[in-house]
Coordinates of C-alpha atoms and ligand atoms in Angstrom, one line a residue:
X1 CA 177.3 394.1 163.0
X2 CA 175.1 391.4 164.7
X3 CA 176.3 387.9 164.8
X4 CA 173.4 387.0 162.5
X5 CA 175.2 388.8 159.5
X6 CA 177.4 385.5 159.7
X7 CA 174.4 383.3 158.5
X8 CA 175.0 381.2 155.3
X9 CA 172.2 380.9 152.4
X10 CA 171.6 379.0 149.5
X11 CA 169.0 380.4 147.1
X12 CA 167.3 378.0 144.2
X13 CA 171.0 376.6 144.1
X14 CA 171.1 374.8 140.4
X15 CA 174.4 373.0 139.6
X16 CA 174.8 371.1 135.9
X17 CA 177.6 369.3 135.1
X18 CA 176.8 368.8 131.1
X19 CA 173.2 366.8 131.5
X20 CA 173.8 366.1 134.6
X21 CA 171.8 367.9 137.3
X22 CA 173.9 368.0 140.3
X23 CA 172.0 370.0 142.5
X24 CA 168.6 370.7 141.1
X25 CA 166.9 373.8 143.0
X26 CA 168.3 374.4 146.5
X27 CA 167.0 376.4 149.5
X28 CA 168.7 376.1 152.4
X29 CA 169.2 378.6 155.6
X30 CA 172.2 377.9 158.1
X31 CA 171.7 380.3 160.7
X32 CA 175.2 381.9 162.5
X33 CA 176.3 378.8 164.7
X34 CA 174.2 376.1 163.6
X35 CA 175.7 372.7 163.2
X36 CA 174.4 370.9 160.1
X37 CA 174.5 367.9 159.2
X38 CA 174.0 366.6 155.5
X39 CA 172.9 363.0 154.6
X40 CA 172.1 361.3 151.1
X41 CA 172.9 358.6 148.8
X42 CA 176.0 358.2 146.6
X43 CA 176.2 361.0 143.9
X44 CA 173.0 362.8 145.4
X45 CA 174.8 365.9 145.3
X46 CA 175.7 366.6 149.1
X47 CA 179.9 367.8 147.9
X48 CA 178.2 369.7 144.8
X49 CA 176.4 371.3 147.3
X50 CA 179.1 371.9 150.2
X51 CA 181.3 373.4 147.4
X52 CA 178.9 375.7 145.9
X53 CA 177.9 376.9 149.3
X54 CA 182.0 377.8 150.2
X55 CA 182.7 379.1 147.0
X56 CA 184.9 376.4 145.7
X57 CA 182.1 375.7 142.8
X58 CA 180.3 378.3 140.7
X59 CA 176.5 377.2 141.0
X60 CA 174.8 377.5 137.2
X61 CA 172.2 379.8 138.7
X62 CA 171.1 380.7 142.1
X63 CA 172.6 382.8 145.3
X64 CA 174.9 382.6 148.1
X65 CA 174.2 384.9 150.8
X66 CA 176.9 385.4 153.2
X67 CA 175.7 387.9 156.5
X68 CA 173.4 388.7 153.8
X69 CA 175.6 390.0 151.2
X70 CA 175.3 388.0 148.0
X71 CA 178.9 386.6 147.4
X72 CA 177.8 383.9 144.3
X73 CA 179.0 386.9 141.4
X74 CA 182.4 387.7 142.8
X75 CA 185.1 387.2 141.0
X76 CA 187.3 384.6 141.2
X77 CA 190.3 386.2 143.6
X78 CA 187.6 387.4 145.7
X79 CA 186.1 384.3 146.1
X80 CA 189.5 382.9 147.4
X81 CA 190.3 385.5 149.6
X82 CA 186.7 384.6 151.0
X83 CA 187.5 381.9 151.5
X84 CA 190.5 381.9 153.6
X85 CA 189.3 384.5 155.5
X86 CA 185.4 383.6 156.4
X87 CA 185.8 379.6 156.1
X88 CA 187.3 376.3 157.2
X89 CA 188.3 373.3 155.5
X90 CA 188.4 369.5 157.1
X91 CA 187.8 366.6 154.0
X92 CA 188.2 363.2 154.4
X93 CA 192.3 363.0 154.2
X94 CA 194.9 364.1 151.7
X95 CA 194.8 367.7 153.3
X96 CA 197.5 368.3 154.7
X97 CA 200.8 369.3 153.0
X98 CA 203.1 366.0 153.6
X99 CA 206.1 368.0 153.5
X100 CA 205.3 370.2 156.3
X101 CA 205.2 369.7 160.3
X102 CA 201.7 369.9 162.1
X103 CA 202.3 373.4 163.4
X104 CA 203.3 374.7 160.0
X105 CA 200.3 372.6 158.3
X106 CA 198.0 374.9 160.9
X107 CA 199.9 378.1 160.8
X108 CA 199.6 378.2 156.7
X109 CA 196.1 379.5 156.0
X110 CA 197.0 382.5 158.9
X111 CA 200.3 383.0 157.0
X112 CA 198.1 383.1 153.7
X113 CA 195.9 385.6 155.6
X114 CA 199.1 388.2 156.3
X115 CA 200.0 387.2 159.4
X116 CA 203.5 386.9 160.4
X117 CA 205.7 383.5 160.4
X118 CA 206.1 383.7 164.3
X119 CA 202.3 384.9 165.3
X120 CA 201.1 381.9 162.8
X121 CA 203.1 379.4 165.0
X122 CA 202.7 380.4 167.9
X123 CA 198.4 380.5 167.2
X124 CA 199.3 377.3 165.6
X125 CA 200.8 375.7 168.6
X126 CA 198.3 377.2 170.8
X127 CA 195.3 375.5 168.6
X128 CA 197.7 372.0 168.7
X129 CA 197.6 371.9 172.4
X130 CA 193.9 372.8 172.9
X131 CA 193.4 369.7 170.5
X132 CA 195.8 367.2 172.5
X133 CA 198.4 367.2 169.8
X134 CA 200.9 369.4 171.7
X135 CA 203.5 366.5 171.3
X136 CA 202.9 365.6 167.1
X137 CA 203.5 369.7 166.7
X138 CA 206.9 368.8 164.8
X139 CA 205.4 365.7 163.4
X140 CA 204.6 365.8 159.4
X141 CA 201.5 364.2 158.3
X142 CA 202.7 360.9 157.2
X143 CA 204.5 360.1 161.1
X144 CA 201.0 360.5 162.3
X145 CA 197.8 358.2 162.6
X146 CA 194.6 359.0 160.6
X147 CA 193.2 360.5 163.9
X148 CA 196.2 362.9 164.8
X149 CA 195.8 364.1 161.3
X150 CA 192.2 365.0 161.3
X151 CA 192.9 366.6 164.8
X152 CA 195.0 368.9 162.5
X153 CA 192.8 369.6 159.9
X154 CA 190.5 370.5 162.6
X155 CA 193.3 372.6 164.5
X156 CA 194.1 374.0 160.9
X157 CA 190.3 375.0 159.8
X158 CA 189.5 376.7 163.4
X159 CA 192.9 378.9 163.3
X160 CA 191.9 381.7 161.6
X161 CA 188.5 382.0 163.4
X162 CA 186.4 381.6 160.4
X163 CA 182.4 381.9 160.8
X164 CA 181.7 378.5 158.9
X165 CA 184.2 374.9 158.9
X166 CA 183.0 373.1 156.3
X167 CA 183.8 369.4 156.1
X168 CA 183.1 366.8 154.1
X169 CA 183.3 363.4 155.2
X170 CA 185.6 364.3 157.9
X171 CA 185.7 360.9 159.7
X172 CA 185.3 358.5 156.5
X173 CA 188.6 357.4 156.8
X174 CA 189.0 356.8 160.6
X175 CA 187.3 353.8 162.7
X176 CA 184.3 354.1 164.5
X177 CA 186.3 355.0 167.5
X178 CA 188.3 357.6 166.5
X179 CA 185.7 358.9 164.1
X180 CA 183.3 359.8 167.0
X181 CA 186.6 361.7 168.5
X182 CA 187.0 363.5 166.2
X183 CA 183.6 364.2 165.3
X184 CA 183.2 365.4 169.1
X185 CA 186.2 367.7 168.8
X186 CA 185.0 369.1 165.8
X187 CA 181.5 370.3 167.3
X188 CA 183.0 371.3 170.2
X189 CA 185.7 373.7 169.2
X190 CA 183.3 375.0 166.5
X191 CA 181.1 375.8 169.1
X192 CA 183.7 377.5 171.3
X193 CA 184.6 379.7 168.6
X194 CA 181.0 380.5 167.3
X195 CA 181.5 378.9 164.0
X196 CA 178.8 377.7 161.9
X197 CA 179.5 374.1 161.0
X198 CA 178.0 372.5 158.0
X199 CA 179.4 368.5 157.7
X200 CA 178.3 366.1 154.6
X201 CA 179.0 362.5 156.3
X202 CA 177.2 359.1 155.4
X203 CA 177.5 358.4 159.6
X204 CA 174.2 358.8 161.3
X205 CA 176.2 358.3 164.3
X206 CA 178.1 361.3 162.9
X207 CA 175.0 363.2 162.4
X208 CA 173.7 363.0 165.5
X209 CA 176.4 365.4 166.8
X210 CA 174.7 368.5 164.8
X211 CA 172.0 369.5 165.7
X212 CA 170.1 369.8 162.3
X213 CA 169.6 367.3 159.5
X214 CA 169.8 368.0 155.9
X215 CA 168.6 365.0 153.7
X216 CA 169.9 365.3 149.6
X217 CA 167.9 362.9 147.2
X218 CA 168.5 363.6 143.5
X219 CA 170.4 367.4 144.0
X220 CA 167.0 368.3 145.8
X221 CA 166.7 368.8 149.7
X222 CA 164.1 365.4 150.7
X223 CA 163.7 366.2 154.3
X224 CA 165.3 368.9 156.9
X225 CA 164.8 368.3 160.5
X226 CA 165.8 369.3 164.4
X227 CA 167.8 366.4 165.7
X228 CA 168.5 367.9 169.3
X229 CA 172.1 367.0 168.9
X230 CA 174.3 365.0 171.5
X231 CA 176.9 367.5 171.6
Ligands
ATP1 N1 183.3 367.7 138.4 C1 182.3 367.0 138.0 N2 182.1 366.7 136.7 C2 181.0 366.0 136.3 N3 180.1 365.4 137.1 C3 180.3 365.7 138.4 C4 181.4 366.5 139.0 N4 181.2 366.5 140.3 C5 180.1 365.8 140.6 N5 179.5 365.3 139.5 C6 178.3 364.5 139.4 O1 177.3 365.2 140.2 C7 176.5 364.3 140.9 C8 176.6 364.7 142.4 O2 177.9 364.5 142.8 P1 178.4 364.8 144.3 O3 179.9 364.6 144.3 O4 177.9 366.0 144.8 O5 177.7 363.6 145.1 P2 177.8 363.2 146.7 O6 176.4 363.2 147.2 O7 178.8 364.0 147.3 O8 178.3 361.6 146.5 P3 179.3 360.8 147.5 O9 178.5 360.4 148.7 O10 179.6 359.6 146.7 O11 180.5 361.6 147.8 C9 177.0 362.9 140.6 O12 176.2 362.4 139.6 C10 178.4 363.2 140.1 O13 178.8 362.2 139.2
MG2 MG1 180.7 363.6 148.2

């Protein structure tokens, strides 16, 4: 298989919720590797969007092609298991389970993907340290700063090598600062490991670490452009 069966696509992507038209005719190509960026106003339907293309959402009509394979008419179960194998997750916060340390917080998805307790931790550890957390790996959630926990999520949506991260306003609850941090170590390690990366943010600083710009107005795409990218 060629790398480019990885590629993501949205065809004529229609999301209603009752009269309201969420996403209102989407077309949108993410080619294996890209990182995307998507900007828009309040309620324009970038999440809608983000969670039909992942799977979490049912679109009302329209396609999602994954490597080419249409995945939008599975079932439930085997949109899950999708899911966990093939994608990422970073939000804004709230992700992480407060009850667990760091290392188990990143070793859960690779558990819930059948791999053993010890291997889990030990790829969980390994992702930790890459990120610069090595020392919050016993920490839970709430005994770390907004940063540290984002460095998680990241550490947690990279562990099981998925082909896209998807994140939605990933740095809106971090300062500038640390925002840009993160946003750097996002691109970065998804560019190490070849994932695609598609990330909603209302940052154009943010933005300007993909290197393509997706514009939603009104559940339709407005503009899409090459932005060069600083990473
Ligand atoms: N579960 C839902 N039930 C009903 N309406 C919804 C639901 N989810 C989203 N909507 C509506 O769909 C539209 C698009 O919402 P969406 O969350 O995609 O916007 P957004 O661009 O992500 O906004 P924000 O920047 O505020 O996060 C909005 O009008 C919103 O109220
Ligand atoms: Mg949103």
């Amino acid at each position: 298989m060629s790398t480019d069966n990885r590629a993501l696509t949205g065809r004529a992507l229609v999301k209603n919720f009752g009269n309201v038209h969420a996403l209102a005719g989407v077309d949108i190509d993410i080619p294996s590797g890209q990182a995307l960026a998507i900007m828009g106003p309040s309620g324009s339907g970038k999440s809608t969007l983000l969670h039909c293309l992942s799977g979490i959402l049912t679109p009302t009509s329209g396609e999602i092609c994954l490597g080419g394979k249409n995945v939008s008419g599975l079932p439930d179960k085997s949109r899950s298991r999708l899911r966990l194998k093939h994608f990422g997750f970073v939000f804004q916060d709230g992700q992480l389970v407060p009850e667990l340390p760091a290392n188990e917080n990143v070793a859960l998805p690779l558990m819930l993907s059948d791999a053993s307790r010890r291997t889990a931790i030990s790829a969980a550890d390994d992702w930790l340290r890459r990120l610069g957390l090595e020392d919050e790996a016993n920490r839970r959630p709430g005994e770390m700063s907004g940063g540290q926990a984002q460095r998680v999520a990241i550490a947690r949506a990279l562990a099981a090598s998925p082909a896209v991260v998807f994140a939605d306003e990933p740095t809106g609850a971090l300062d500038q600062a640390t925002g840009h941090e993160v946003m750097q170590l996002l691109t970065t390690t998804c560019r190490m490991s070849g994932a695609t990366l598609v990330v909603v943010t209302h940052d154009p600083q943010v933005a300007a670490w993909c290197e393509r710009l997706v514009e939603i107005r009104d559940g339709r795409i407005h503009a899409d452009s090459k932005t060069g990218g600083a990473r």
